[in-house]
Amino acid sequence: LAKTTQPISMDSYEGQEVNITCSHNNIATNDYITWYQQFPSQGPRFIIQGYKTKVTNEVASLFIPADRKSSTLSLPRVSLSDTAVYYCLVAQQDSSYKLIFGSGTRLLVRP
Amino acid sequence: GAGVSQSPRYKVAKRGQDVALRCDPISGHVSLFWYQQALGQGPEFLTYFQNEAQLDKSGLPSDRFFAERPEGSVSTLKIQRTQQEDSAVYLCASSPGDFLLIYEQYFGPGTRLTVT
C-alpha cells in the first residue's frame, strides 16, 4: 500500500500559483496518482489524475517526475474559492476502487 | 439526477438507537461506495457495491454496520445500536464504471451523524 505524505496546511494569496507536493515513495508500477478537493460540508471532488510526466486540465496541472515517488498539484492563479482541503491519493493496485485518503492539505487563500 | 444525493443531511441519535442513511447515486452509475469521515480527517472506505452486489465490506467497523443496495440503485447504510464513536460524516459516492480502476468517484454532500 503506497502511503502518501503531504503538507498539513498552506497559505497563499489571490492570483498566485500554488504548488502542493505529495510524496509516495512506495508507489507500485501500476498505481495512478489522483487528487481530490473538498470544501466544508461537501463531499470530495475529483480534480485530476495522472501516471507520469504532466497532465493538465481546465482546473489544474499535475507534475510527476520519472521516479514517480512524488507528485505536485499546481493550481494557477488561485482565488478565494480555492480555499479547501486537497487530498493526494494513490490507488491500490489490487483494489483501485478503494480510495485511500490521508489527512490532506488545507489550503487557505487570502485576499 | 444532477448529482449524488443523501438524506438526511443531519441526524442526531441517542446512544443505542438504530439509524438508516440513504444514498441516491447518479442515475445509471454501476458502482456505489460508502465512506466515513471523522472531523479533521480524510474519508475512510467502508464498503463497495457493483450494481446490487456488495463486493467489498472490509471497511465496515463492526457488525453493527450494514449496507444494502437491493435494486442496484438506491443504497442504505444502517447502523444498529449507535455508539458515540459512530459520530461522523457518512459520504456516499458513485461511479459509472465497474470495479477496476475507478479513480473518479462522484460524492454526495454527506450525512452528519451525531450520537449523544
mmCIF file of C-alpha atoms in Angstrom:
data_model
loop_
_atom_site.group_PDB
_atom_site.id
_atom_site.type_symbol
_atom_site.label_atom_id
_atom_site.label_comp_id
_atom_site.label_asym_id
_atom_site.label_seq_id
_atom_site.Cartn_x
_atom_site.Cartn_y
_atom_site.Cartn_z
ATOM 1 C CA LEU A 1 0.000 0.000 0.000
ATOM 2 C CA ALA A 2 1.514 3.284 -1.106
ATOM 3 C CA LYS A 3 1.225 5.766 1.737
ATOM 4 C CA THR A 4 1.135 9.419 0.813
ATOM 5 C CA THR A 5 2.616 12.354 2.690
ATOM 6 C CA GLN A 6 1.631 15.935 2.056
ATOM 7 C CA PRO A 7 1.874 19.206 3.999
ATOM 8 C CA ILE A 8 -0.791 19.722 6.607
ATOM 9 C CA SER A 9 -1.526 23.287 5.531
ATOM 10 C CA MET A 10 -0.538 26.011 3.100
ATOM 11 C CA ASP A 11 -1.315 29.699 2.796
ATOM 12 C CA SER A 12 -1.462 31.716 -0.387
ATOM 13 C CA TYR A 13 -2.841 34.941 -1.820
ATOM 14 C CA GLU A 14 -5.296 35.511 -4.605
ATOM 15 C CA GLY A 15 -3.734 35.413 -8.029
ATOM 16 C CA GLN A 16 -0.723 33.338 -7.003
ATOM 17 C CA GLU A 17 0.196 29.920 -8.284
ATOM 18 C CA VAL A 18 0.029 27.231 -5.639
ATOM 19 C CA ASN A 19 2.003 24.010 -5.766
ATOM 20 C CA ILE A 20 1.165 21.189 -3.368
ATOM 21 C CA THR A 21 3.655 18.346 -3.316
ATOM 22 C CA CYS A 22 2.850 14.829 -2.255
ATOM 23 C CA SER A 23 5.342 12.052 -1.632
ATOM 24 C CA HIS A 24 4.523 8.404 -2.288
ATOM 25 C CA ASN A 25 7.785 6.516 -2.025
ATOM 26 C CA ASN A 26 6.234 3.065 -2.246
ATOM 27 C CA ILE A 27 4.119 3.628 -5.323
ATOM 28 C CA ALA A 28 3.633 0.470 -7.385
ATOM 29 C CA THR A 29 4.179 0.181 -11.112
ATOM 30 C CA ASN A 30 0.501 0.128 -11.993
ATOM 31 C CA ASP A 31 -0.671 2.731 -9.487
ATOM 32 C CA TYR A 32 -2.158 6.018 -10.620
ATOM 33 C CA ILE A 33 -1.980 9.291 -8.718
ATOM 34 C CA THR A 34 -5.217 11.109 -8.112
ATOM 35 C CA TRP A 35 -6.075 14.395 -6.440
ATOM 36 C CA TYR A 36 -9.367 15.365 -4.845
ATOM 37 C CA GLN A 37 -10.616 18.684 -3.468
ATOM 38 C CA GLN A 38 -13.036 19.048 -0.566
ATOM 39 C CA PHE A 39 -14.914 22.140 0.569
ATOM 40 C CA PRO A 40 -16.513 22.336 4.024
ATOM 41 C CA SER A 41 -19.812 20.456 4.281
ATOM 42 C CA GLN A 42 -19.332 18.874 0.869
ATOM 43 C CA GLY A 43 -18.038 15.583 -0.399
ATOM 44 C CA PRO A 44 -14.659 15.395 -2.132
ATOM 45 C CA ARG A 45 -14.482 16.308 -5.805
ATOM 46 C CA PHE A 46 -12.131 14.723 -8.343
ATOM 47 C CA ILE A 47 -9.592 17.215 -9.699
ATOM 48 C CA ILE A 48 -7.024 15.367 -11.745
ATOM 49 C CA GLN A 49 -5.338 12.033 -12.271
ATOM 50 C CA GLY A 50 -2.039 11.003 -13.817
ATOM 51 C CA TYR A 51 0.508 8.248 -14.238
ATOM 52 C CA LYS A 52 3.699 10.020 -15.310
ATOM 53 C CA THR A 53 5.083 13.297 -16.665
ATOM 54 C CA LYS A 54 2.488 16.054 -16.852
ATOM 55 C CA VAL A 55 -1.271 16.172 -17.043
ATOM 56 C CA THR A 56 -3.277 19.355 -17.449
ATOM 57 C CA ASN A 57 -6.971 20.082 -17.402
ATOM 58 C CA GLU A 58 -9.093 23.187 -17.063
ATOM 59 C CA VAL A 59 -8.617 23.262 -13.303
ATOM 60 C CA ALA A 60 -5.076 22.169 -12.520
ATOM 61 C CA SER A 61 -1.846 20.568 -13.651
ATOM 62 C CA LEU A 62 -0.200 17.503 -12.226
ATOM 63 C CA PHE A 63 3.551 17.011 -12.462
ATOM 64 C CA ILE A 64 5.021 13.571 -11.884
ATOM 65 C CA PRO A 65 8.798 13.008 -12.092
ATOM 66 C CA ALA A 66 10.277 9.963 -13.741
ATOM 67 C CA ASP A 67 10.715 8.022 -10.489
ATOM 68 C CA ARG A 68 7.047 8.686 -9.582
ATOM 69 C CA LYS A 69 7.914 8.885 -5.897
ATOM 70 C CA SER A 70 6.276 12.271 -5.652
ATOM 71 C CA SER A 71 3.789 14.431 -7.491
ATOM 72 C CA THR A 72 2.909 18.112 -7.494
ATOM 73 C CA LEU A 73 -0.535 19.565 -7.942
ATOM 74 C CA SER A 74 -0.344 23.037 -9.439
ATOM 75 C CA LEU A 75 -3.231 25.480 -9.163
ATOM 76 C CA PRO A 76 -2.734 28.537 -11.374
ATOM 77 C CA ARG A 77 -3.861 31.953 -10.149
ATOM 78 C CA VAL A 78 -5.842 30.806 -7.121
ATOM 79 C CA SER A 79 -8.920 32.647 -5.924
ATOM 80 C CA LEU A 80 -10.636 32.740 -2.548
ATOM 81 C CA SER A 81 -12.918 29.948 -3.719
ATOM 82 C CA ASP A 82 -9.947 27.589 -3.973
ATOM 83 C CA THR A 83 -9.733 27.516 -0.180
ATOM 84 C CA ALA A 84 -10.285 23.842 0.543
ATOM 85 C CA VAL A 85 -8.623 20.603 1.592
ATOM 86 C CA TYR A 86 -6.668 18.843 -1.140
ATOM 87 C CA TYR A 87 -6.061 15.102 -0.988
ATOM 88 C CA CYS A 88 -3.385 13.164 -2.813
ATOM 89 C CA LEU A 89 -4.279 9.519 -3.363
ATOM 90 C CA VAL A 90 -2.523 6.538 -4.836
ATOM 91 C CA ALA A 91 -4.816 3.763 -5.907
ATOM 92 C CA GLN A 92 -4.189 0.309 -4.578
ATOM 93 C CA GLN A 93 -3.100 -1.955 -7.374
ATOM 94 C CA ASP A 94 -5.429 -4.793 -6.473
ATOM 95 C CA SER A 95 -8.453 -2.826 -5.367
ATOM 96 C CA SER A 96 -8.279 0.537 -7.021
ATOM 97 C CA TYR A 97 -11.862 1.379 -6.195
ATOM 98 C CA LYS A 98 -10.911 1.668 -2.541
ATOM 99 C CA LEU A 99 -9.737 5.259 -2.417
ATOM 100 C CA ILE A 100 -7.360 5.797 0.485
ATOM 101 C CA PHE A 101 -7.475 9.381 1.684
ATOM 102 C CA GLY A 102 -4.822 10.803 4.003
ATOM 103 C CA SER A 103 -5.395 13.893 6.109
ATOM 104 C CA GLY A 104 -4.931 16.205 3.139
ATOM 105 C CA THR A 105 -3.510 19.697 2.774
ATOM 106 C CA ARG A 106 -5.612 22.591 3.990
ATOM 107 C CA LEU A 107 -5.117 25.461 1.554
ATOM 108 C CA LEU A 108 -6.103 28.923 2.711
ATOM 109 C CA VAL A 109 -6.242 31.623 0.043
ATOM 110 C CA ARG A 110 -6.150 35.135 1.425
ATOM 111 C CA PRO A 111 -7.341 38.316 -0.328
ATOM 112 C CA GLY B 1 -30.429 13.458 -11.206
ATOM 113 C CA ALA B 2 -27.816 16.174 -11.197
ATOM 114 C CA GLY B 3 -25.612 14.512 -8.645
ATOM 115 C CA VAL B 4 -25.427 12.142 -5.726
ATOM 116 C CA SER B 5 -27.928 12.981 -3.035
ATOM 117 C CA GLN B 6 -28.012 11.825 0.564
ATOM 118 C CA SER B 7 -30.632 12.011 3.249
ATOM 119 C CA PRO B 8 -30.969 13.084 5.888
ATOM 120 C CA ARG B 9 -28.241 15.722 5.816
ATOM 121 C CA TYR B 10 -28.111 15.757 9.605
ATOM 122 C CA LYS B 11 -29.095 13.101 12.077
ATOM 123 C CA VAL B 12 -28.950 13.154 15.849
ATOM 124 C CA ALA B 13 -29.378 9.814 17.539
ATOM 125 C CA LYS B 14 -29.342 8.785 21.154
ATOM 126 C CA ARG B 15 -26.805 6.151 22.055
ATOM 127 C CA GLY B 16 -28.297 2.752 21.374
ATOM 128 C CA GLN B 17 -30.705 3.856 18.656
ATOM 129 C CA ASP B 18 -30.678 2.438 15.145
ATOM 130 C CA VAL B 19 -30.222 4.791 12.193
ATOM 131 C CA ALA B 20 -30.623 4.455 8.425
ATOM 132 C CA LEU B 21 -28.825 6.697 5.983
ATOM 133 C CA ARG B 22 -29.924 6.884 2.365
ATOM 134 C CA CYS B 23 -27.929 7.455 -0.794
ATOM 135 C CA ASP B 24 -29.327 8.188 -4.252
ATOM 136 C CA PRO B 25 -26.482 7.766 -6.738
ATOM 137 C CA ILE B 26 -26.272 9.333 -10.149
ATOM 138 C CA SER B 27 -28.678 7.530 -12.441
ATOM 139 C CA GLY B 28 -27.048 4.669 -14.299
ATOM 140 C CA HIS B 29 -23.936 4.529 -12.159
ATOM 141 C CA VAL B 30 -22.873 0.950 -11.632
ATOM 142 C CA SER B 31 -20.637 1.428 -8.634
ATOM 143 C CA LEU B 32 -21.539 2.825 -5.245
ATOM 144 C CA PHE B 33 -19.311 3.461 -2.249
ATOM 145 C CA TRP B 34 -19.745 4.446 1.376
ATOM 146 C CA TYR B 35 -17.091 6.328 3.340
ATOM 147 C CA GLN B 36 -16.886 7.556 6.920
ATOM 148 C CA GLN B 37 -15.212 10.874 7.649
ATOM 149 C CA ALA B 38 -14.274 11.886 11.170
ATOM 150 C CA LEU B 39 -13.751 15.532 11.989
ATOM 151 C CA GLY B 40 -10.492 16.819 10.549
ATOM 152 C CA GLN B 41 -9.664 13.558 8.801
ATOM 153 C CA GLY B 42 -9.929 12.267 5.285
ATOM 154 C CA PRO B 43 -12.743 9.917 4.320
ATOM 155 C CA GLU B 44 -12.260 6.233 5.125
ATOM 156 C CA PHE B 45 -13.643 3.498 2.912
ATOM 157 C CA LEU B 46 -16.475 1.418 4.327
ATOM 158 C CA THR B 47 -17.983 -0.655 1.541
ATOM 159 C CA TYR B 48 -18.438 -1.019 -2.221
ATOM 160 C CA PHE B 49 -21.316 -2.186 -4.420
ATOM 161 C CA GLN B 50 -21.280 -3.116 -8.059
ATOM 162 C CA ASN B 51 -24.948 -2.939 -9.026
ATOM 163 C CA GLU B 52 -26.700 -4.833 -6.245
ATOM 164 C CA ALA B 53 -23.718 -6.943 -5.280
ATOM 165 C CA GLN B 54 -21.702 -5.904 -2.256
ATOM 166 C CA LEU B 55 -18.190 -6.762 -3.393
ATOM 167 C CA ASP B 56 -16.207 -5.351 -0.517
ATOM 168 C CA LYS B 57 -17.301 -4.626 3.021
ATOM 169 C CA SER B 58 -13.880 -4.783 4.592
ATOM 170 C CA GLY B 59 -14.072 -1.231 5.910
ATOM 171 C CA LEU B 60 -17.221 -1.639 7.968
ATOM 172 C CA PRO B 61 -16.042 -1.065 11.549
ATOM 173 C CA SER B 62 -18.258 -3.634 13.225
ATOM 174 C CA ASP B 63 -21.188 -5.937 12.689
ATOM 175 C CA ARG B 64 -23.437 -3.101 13.796
ATOM 176 C CA PHE B 65 -22.900 -1.575 10.354
ATOM 177 C CA PHE B 66 -24.881 -2.954 7.458
ATOM 178 C CA ALA B 67 -25.298 -1.672 3.901
ATOM 179 C CA GLU B 68 -27.586 -2.725 1.101
ATOM 180 C CA ARG B 69 -28.439 -1.811 -2.463
ATOM 181 C CA PRO B 70 -31.228 -4.251 -3.333
ATOM 182 C CA GLU B 71 -32.116 -2.977 -6.803
ATOM 183 C CA GLY B 72 -28.754 -1.673 -7.854
ATOM 184 C CA SER B 73 -29.629 1.996 -7.433
ATOM 185 C CA VAL B 74 -30.538 3.495 -4.039
ATOM 186 C CA SER B 75 -28.415 2.338 -1.122
ATOM 187 C CA THR B 76 -28.978 2.400 2.609
ATOM 188 C CA LEU B 77 -26.338 2.317 5.319
ATOM 189 C CA LYS B 78 -27.763 1.105 8.592
ATOM 190 C CA ILE B 79 -26.081 1.425 11.951
ATOM 191 C CA GLN B 80 -27.545 -0.551 14.809
ATOM 192 C CA ARG B 81 -27.179 0.346 18.477
ATOM 193 C CA THR B 82 -25.291 3.528 17.724
ATOM 194 C CA GLN B 83 -22.297 4.453 19.848
ATOM 195 C CA GLN B 84 -20.646 7.813 20.347
ATOM 196 C CA GLU B 85 -17.669 6.756 18.247
ATOM 197 C CA ASP B 86 -20.045 6.405 15.290
ATOM 198 C CA SER B 87 -20.397 10.192 15.178
ATOM 199 C CA ALA B 88 -19.010 11.255 11.818
ATOM 200 C CA VAL B 89 -19.992 12.352 8.339
ATOM 201 C CA TYR B 90 -21.056 9.448 6.156
ATOM 202 C CA LEU B 91 -20.325 10.020 2.489
ATOM 203 C CA CYS B 92 -21.741 8.160 -0.449
ATOM 204 C CA ALA B 93 -20.100 8.155 -3.865
ATOM 205 C CA SER B 94 -20.945 6.634 -7.208
ATOM 206 C CA SER B 95 -19.059 5.921 -10.386
ATOM 207 C CA PRO B 96 -20.193 4.879 -13.847
ATOM 208 C CA GLY B 97 -17.642 2.120 -14.284
ATOM 209 C CA ASP B 98 -17.113 -1.286 -12.799
ATOM 210 C CA PHE B 99 -14.719 -2.022 -10.021
ATOM 211 C CA LEU B 100 -11.420 -1.864 -11.835
ATOM 212 C CA LEU B 101 -9.524 1.396 -11.968
ATOM 213 C CA ILE B 102 -12.247 3.599 -10.557
ATOM 214 C CA TYR B 103 -10.484 6.824 -9.667
ATOM 215 C CA GLU B 104 -13.152 9.395 -10.401
ATOM 216 C CA GLN B 105 -15.900 8.969 -7.877
ATOM 217 C CA TYR B 106 -18.768 11.425 -7.515
ATOM 218 C CA PHE B 107 -19.504 12.201 -3.895
ATOM 219 C CA GLY B 108 -22.690 13.311 -2.237
ATOM 220 C CA PRO B 109 -22.777 16.031 0.450
ATOM 221 C CA GLY B 110 -22.792 13.501 3.259
ATOM 222 C CA THR B 111 -24.927 12.843 6.305
ATOM 223 C CA ARG B 112 -23.582 14.222 9.547
ATOM 224 C CA LEU B 113 -24.437 11.777 12.326
ATOM 225 C CA THR B 114 -24.164 12.884 15.923
ATOM 226 C CA VAL B 115 -24.673 10.282 18.628
ATOM 227 C CA THR B 116 -25.460 11.733 22.040
#
